[in-house]
mmCIF file of C-alpha atoms in Angstrom:
data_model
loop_
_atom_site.group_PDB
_atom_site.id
_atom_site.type_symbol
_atom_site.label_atom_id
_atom_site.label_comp_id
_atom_site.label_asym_id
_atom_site.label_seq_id
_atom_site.Cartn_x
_atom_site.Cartn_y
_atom_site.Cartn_z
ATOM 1 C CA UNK P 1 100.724 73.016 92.063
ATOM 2 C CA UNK P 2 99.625 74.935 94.934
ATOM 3 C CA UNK P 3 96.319 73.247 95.014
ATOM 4 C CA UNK P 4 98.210 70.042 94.557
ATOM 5 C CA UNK P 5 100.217 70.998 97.509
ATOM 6 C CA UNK P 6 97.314 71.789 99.996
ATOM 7 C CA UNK P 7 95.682 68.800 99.024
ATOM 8 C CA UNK P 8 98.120 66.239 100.245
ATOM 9 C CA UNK P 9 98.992 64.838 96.470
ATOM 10 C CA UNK P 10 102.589 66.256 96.179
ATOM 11 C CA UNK P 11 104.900 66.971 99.144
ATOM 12 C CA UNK P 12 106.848 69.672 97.311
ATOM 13 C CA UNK P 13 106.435 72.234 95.157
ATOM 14 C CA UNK P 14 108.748 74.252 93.134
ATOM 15 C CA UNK P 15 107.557 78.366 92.528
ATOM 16 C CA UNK P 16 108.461 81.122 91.805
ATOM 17 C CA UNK P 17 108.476 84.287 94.479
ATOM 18 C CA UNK P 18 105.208 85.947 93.672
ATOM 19 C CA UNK P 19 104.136 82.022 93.909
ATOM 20 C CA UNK P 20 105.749 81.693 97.596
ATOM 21 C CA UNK P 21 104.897 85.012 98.703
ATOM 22 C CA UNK P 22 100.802 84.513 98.081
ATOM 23 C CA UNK P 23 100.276 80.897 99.351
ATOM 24 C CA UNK P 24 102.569 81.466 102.772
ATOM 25 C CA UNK P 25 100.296 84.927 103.006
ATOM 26 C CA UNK P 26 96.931 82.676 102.585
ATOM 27 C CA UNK P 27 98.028 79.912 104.578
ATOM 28 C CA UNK P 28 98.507 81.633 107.831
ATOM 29 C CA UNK P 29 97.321 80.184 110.725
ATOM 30 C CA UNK P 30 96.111 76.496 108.370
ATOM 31 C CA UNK P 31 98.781 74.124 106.631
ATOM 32 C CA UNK P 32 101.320 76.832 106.288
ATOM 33 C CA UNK P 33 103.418 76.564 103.336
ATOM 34 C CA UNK P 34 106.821 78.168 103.528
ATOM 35 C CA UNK P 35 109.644 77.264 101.253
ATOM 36 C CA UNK P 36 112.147 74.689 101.698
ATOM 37 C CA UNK P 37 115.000 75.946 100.230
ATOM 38 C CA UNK P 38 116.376 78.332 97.449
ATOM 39 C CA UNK P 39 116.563 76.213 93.603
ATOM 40 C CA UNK P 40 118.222 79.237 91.027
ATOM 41 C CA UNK P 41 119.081 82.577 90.342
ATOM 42 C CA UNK P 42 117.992 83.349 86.258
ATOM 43 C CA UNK P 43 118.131 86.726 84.805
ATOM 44 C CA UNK P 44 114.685 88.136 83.678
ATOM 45 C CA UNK P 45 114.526 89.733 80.568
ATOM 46 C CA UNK P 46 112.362 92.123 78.816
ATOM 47 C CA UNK P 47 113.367 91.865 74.484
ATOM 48 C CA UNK P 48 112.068 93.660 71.426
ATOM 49 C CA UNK P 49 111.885 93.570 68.177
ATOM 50 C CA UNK P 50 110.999 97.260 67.423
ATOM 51 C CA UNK P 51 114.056 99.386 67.064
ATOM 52 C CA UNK P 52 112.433 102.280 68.140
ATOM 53 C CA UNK P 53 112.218 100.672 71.883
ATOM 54 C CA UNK P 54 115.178 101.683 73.720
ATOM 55 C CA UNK P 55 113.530 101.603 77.342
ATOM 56 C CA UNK P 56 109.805 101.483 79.040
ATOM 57 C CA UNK P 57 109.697 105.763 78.280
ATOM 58 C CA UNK P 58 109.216 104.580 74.358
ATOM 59 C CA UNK P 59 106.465 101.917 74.985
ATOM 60 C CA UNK P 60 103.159 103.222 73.268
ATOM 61 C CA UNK P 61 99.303 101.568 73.259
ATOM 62 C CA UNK P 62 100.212 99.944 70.125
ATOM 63 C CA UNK P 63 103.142 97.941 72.054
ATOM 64 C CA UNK P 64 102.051 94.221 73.576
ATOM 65 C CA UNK P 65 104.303 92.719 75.991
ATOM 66 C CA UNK P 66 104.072 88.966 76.170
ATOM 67 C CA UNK P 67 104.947 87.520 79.514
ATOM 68 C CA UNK P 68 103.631 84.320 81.276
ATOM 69 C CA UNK P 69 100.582 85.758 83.138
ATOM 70 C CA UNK P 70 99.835 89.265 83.640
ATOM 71 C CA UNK P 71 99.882 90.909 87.290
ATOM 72 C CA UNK P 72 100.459 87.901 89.032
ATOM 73 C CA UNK P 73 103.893 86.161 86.987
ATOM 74 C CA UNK P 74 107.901 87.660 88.028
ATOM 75 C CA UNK P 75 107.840 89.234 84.884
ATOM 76 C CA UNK P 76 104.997 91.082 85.523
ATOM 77 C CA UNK P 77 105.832 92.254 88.892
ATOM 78 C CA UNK P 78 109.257 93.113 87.948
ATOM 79 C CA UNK P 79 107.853 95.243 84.655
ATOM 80 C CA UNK P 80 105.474 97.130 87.306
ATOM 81 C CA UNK P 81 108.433 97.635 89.758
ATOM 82 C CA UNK P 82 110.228 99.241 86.576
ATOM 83 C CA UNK P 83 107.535 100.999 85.656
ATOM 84 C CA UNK P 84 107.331 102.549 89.747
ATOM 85 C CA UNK P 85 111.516 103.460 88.817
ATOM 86 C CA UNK P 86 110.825 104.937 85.666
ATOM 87 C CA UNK P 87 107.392 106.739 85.698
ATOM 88 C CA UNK P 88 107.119 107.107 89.627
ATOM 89 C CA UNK P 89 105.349 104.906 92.667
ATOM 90 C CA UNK P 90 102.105 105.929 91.377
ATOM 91 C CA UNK P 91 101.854 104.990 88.135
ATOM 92 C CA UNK P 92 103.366 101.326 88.737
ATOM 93 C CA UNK P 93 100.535 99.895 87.351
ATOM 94 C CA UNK P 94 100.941 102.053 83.659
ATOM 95 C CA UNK P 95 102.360 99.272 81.270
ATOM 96 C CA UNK P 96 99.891 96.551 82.533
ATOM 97 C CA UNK P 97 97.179 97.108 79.824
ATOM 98 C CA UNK P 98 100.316 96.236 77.146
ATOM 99 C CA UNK P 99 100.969 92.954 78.619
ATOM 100 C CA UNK P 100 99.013 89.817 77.339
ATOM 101 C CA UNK P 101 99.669 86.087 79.172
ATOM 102 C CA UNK P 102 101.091 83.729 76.920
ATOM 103 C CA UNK P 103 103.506 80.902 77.521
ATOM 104 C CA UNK P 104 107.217 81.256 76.602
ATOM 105 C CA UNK P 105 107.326 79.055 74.101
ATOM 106 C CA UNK P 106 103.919 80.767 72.205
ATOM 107 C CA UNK P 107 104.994 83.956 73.162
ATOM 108 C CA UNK P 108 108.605 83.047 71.570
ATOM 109 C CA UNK P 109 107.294 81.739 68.248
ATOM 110 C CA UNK P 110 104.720 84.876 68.141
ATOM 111 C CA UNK P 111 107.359 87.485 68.638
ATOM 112 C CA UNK P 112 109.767 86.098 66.606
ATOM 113 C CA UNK P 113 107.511 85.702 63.655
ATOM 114 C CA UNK P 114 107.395 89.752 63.108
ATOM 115 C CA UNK P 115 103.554 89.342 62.777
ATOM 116 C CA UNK P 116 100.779 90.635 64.843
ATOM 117 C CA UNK P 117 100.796 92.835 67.945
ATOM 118 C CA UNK P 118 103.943 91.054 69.877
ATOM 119 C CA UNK P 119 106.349 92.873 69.604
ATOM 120 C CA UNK P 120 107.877 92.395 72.761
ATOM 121 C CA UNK P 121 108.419 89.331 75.058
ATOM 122 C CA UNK P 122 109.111 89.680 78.875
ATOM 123 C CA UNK P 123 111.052 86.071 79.495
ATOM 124 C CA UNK P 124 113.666 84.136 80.834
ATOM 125 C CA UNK P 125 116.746 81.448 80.078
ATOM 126 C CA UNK P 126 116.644 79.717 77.207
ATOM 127 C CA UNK P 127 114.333 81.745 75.605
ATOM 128 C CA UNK P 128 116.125 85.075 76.445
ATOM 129 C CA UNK P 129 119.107 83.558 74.297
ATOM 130 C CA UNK P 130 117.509 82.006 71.395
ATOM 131 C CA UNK P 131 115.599 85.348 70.717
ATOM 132 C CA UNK P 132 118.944 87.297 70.853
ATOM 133 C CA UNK P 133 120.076 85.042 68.559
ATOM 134 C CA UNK P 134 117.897 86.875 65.557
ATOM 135 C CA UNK P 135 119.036 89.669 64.434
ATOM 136 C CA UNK P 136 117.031 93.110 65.020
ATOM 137 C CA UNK P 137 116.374 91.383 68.500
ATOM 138 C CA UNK P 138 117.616 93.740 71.808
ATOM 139 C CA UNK P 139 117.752 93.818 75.053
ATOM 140 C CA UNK P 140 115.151 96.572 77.249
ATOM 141 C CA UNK P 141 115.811 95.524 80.370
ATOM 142 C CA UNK P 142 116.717 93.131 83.095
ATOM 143 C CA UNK P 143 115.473 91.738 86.371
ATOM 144 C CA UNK P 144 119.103 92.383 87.145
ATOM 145 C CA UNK P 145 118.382 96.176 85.998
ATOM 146 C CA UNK P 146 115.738 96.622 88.052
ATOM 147 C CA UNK P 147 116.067 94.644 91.249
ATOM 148 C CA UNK P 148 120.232 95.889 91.417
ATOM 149 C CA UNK P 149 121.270 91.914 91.424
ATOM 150 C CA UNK P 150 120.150 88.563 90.834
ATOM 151 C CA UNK P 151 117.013 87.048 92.272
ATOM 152 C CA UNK P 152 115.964 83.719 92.707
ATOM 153 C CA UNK P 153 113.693 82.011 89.850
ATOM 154 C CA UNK P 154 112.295 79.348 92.151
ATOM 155 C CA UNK P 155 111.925 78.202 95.690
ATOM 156 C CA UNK P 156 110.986 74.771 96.709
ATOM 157 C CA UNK P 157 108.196 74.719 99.629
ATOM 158 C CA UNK P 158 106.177 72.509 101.333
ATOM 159 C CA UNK P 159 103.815 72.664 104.217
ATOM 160 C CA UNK P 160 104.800 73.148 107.931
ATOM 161 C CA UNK P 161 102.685 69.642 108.333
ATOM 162 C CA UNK P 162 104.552 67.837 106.230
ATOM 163 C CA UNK P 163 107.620 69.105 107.213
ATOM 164 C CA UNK P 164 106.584 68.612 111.215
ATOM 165 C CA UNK P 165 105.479 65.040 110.113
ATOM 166 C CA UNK P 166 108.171 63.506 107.811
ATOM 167 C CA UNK P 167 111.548 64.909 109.428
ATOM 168 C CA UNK P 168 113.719 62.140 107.769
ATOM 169 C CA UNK P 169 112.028 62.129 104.720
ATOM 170 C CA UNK P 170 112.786 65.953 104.288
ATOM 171 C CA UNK P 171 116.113 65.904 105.516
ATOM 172 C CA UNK P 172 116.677 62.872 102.535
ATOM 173 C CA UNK P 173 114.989 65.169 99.976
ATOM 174 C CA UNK P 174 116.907 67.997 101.120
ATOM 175 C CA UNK P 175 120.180 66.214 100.919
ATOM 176 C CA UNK P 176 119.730 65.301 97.188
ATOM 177 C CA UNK P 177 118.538 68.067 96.070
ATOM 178 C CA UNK P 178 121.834 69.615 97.435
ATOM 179 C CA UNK P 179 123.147 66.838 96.034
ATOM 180 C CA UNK P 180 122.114 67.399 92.619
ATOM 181 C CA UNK P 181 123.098 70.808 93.353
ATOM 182 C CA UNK P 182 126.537 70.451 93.557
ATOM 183 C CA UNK P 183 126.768 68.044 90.831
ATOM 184 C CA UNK P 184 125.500 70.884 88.101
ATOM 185 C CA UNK P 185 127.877 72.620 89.209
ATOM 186 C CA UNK P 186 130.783 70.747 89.149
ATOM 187 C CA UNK P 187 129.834 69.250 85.429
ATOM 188 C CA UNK P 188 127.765 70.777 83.409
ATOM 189 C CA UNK P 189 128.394 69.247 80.443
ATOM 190 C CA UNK P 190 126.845 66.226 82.196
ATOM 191 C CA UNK P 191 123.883 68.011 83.396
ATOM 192 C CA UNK P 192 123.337 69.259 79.951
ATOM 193 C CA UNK P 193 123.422 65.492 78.343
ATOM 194 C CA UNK P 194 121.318 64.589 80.824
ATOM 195 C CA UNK P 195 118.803 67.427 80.933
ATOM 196 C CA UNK P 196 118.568 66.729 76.842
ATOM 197 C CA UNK P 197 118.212 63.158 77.578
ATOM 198 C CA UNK P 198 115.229 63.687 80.297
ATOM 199 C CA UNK P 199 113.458 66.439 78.137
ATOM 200 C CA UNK P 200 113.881 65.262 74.875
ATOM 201 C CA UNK P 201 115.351 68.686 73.481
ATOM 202 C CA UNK P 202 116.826 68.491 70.090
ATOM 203 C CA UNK P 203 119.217 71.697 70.807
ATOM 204 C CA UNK P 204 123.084 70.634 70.682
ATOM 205 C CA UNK P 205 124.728 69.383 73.799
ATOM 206 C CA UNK P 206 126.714 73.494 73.647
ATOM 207 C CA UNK P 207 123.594 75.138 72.745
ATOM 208 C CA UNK P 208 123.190 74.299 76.099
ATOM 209 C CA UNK P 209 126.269 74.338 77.704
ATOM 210 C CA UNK P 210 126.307 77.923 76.839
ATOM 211 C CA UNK P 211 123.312 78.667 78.426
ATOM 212 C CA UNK P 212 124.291 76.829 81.963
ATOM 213 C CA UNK P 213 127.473 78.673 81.688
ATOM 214 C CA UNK P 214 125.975 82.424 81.324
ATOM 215 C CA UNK P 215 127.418 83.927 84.189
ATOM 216 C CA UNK P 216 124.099 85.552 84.543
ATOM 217 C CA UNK P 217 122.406 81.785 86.106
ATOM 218 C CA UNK P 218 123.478 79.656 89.062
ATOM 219 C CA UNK P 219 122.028 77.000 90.894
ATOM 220 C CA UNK P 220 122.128 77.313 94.664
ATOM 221 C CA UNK P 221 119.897 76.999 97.385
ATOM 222 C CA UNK P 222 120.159 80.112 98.769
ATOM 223 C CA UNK P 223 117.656 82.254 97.938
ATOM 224 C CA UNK P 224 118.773 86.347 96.930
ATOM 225 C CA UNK P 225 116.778 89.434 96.732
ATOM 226 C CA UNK P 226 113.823 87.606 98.067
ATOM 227 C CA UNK P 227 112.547 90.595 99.984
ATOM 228 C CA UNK P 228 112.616 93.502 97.271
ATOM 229 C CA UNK P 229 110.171 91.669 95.621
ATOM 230 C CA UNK P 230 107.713 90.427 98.232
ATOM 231 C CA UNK P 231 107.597 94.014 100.127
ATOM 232 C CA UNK P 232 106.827 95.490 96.938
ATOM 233 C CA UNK P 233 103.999 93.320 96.292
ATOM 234 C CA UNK P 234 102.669 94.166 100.145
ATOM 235 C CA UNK P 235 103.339 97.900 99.383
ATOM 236 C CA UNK P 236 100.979 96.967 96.054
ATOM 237 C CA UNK P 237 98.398 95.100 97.594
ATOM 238 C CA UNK P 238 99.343 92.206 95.863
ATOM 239 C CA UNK P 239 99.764 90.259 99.140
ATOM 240 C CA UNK P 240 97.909 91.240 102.387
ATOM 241 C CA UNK P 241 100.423 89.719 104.709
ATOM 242 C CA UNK P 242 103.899 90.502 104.740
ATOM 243 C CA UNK P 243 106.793 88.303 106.600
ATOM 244 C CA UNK P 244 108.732 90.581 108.888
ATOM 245 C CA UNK P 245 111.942 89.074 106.918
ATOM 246 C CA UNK P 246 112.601 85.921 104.807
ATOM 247 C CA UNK P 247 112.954 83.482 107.467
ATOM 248 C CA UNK P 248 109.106 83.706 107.996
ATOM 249 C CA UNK P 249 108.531 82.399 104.698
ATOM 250 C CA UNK P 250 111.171 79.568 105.737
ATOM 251 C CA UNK P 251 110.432 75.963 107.050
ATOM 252 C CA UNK P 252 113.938 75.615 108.174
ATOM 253 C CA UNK P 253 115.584 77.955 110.914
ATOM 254 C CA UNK P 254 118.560 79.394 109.369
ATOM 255 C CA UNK P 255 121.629 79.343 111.735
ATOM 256 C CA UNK P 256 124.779 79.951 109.637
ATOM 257 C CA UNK P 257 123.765 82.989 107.528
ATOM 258 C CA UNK P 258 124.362 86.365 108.437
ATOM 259 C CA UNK P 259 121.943 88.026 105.955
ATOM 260 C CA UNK P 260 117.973 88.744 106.647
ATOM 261 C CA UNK P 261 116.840 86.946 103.493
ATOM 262 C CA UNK P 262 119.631 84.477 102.855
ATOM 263 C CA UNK P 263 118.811 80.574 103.513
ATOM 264 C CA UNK P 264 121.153 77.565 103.402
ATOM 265 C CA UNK P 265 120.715 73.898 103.554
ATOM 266 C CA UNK P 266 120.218 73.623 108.042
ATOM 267 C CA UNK P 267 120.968 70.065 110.038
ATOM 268 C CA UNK P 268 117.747 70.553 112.013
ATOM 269 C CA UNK P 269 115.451 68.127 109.962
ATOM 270 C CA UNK P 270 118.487 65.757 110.007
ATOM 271 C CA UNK P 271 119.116 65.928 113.549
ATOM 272 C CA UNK P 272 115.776 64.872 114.727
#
């Protein structure tokens, strides 16, 4: 995506904050990505299948963690920020070697066939639900756990050149996207039927109804706990550049919230 993005081929983007974070840090000064706008706040979870895990303190060397890449993914830098909590700043860095990249779906099908080395799985909505599902499965810990609230999932960005260049054009996107919002919210049965229609899922209609209603996931475009994460990966040395608050990382200016890191839909594109 990001090389997508930098190329000229897509306009927008949609990544996660470790995502964000990296390419606005490398593209100081050139194209300058930043993000558009929040997309979703989803609860990060880490499950396992061993009932001797209760939290990270139990993990041995015989215990993999699958997550979607390791040191760079959410999950990753949320089980290292745990890890900083539980074992101390030092030693953030101690349950890497357990974790092995997989995608959800693989990892899903791995852990849940009690075979091999998997016994854990580091993931997110709807594969956090369909694991709990099976018995034996529990809960370790949450994004929620470790961050003290929800964070966003996603961001959409795009570069300050596009944005400088196509001022209606973003304000249009923008305004459907908020659009699209709003209408998720206000029926999600529909945006179920639809989101089974568009994917091709073969889960029930309230299979996932019941996931869109967890009170755990919303879908708003203001980003939250944006900055927990991102000066923890400067503090790291994940990221060599770190924005003096959220708004850096913003293409928009953002005029109506009161809160360092928060970001709402803006009239400025519009206006112009």
């Amino acid at each position: 995506m990001n090389d997508a993005l930098l190329s000229g081929n897509v306009d927008f983007v949609c990544l996660g904050i470790p995502g964000i974070a990296t390419i606005w840090a490398k593209t100081q000064g050139g194209l300058e990505v930043k993000a558009a706008s929040g997309f979703n706040f989803l609860p990060l979870q880490l499950n396992t299948r061993n009932p001797n895990i209760k939290s990270l303190r139990d993990l041995t060397d015989k215990n993999k963690i699958a997550l979607p890449a390791v040191k760079v993914s959410m999950q990753a830098i949320i089980l290292q920020m745990a890890a900083a909590q539980t074992f101390g700043e030092a030693n953030y860095t101690r349950l890497d070697g357990l974790t092995v990249s997989m995608a959800h779906p693989d990892a899903m099908a791995t852990f849940l066939s009690g075979a091999g080395e998997i016994d854990n799985h580091f993931t997110s909505p709807p594969f956090i639900q369909k694991e709990l599902e099976r018995p034996g499965i529990t809960k370790v810990l949450s994004s929620v756990d470790v961050l003290g609230g929800p964070i966003s999932f996603n961001v959409v960005a795009t570069t300050t050149k596009f944005y400088n260049e196509n001022p209606k054009l973003y304000a249009v996107f923008m305004k459907s996207l908020q659009e699209a919002t709003e209408f998720i919210n206000r029926d999600k049965r529909a945006a179920a039927e639809i989101y089974i229609k568009m994917t091709k899922d073969k889960s029930p209609v309230d299979d996932i109804l019941k996931i869109i209603n967890d009170p755990q996931i919303e879908y708003s475009l203001m980003p939250k706990n944006i900055m927990k994460m991102v000066d923890f990966m400067h503090k790291s040395g994940t990221i060599k550049v770190k924005p003096t608050s959220w708004k850096d990382c913003s293409s928009r200016t953002c005029t109506t919230c009161p809160e360092v890191d928060a970001l709402v839909v803006s009239d400025r594109a519009a206006a112009r």
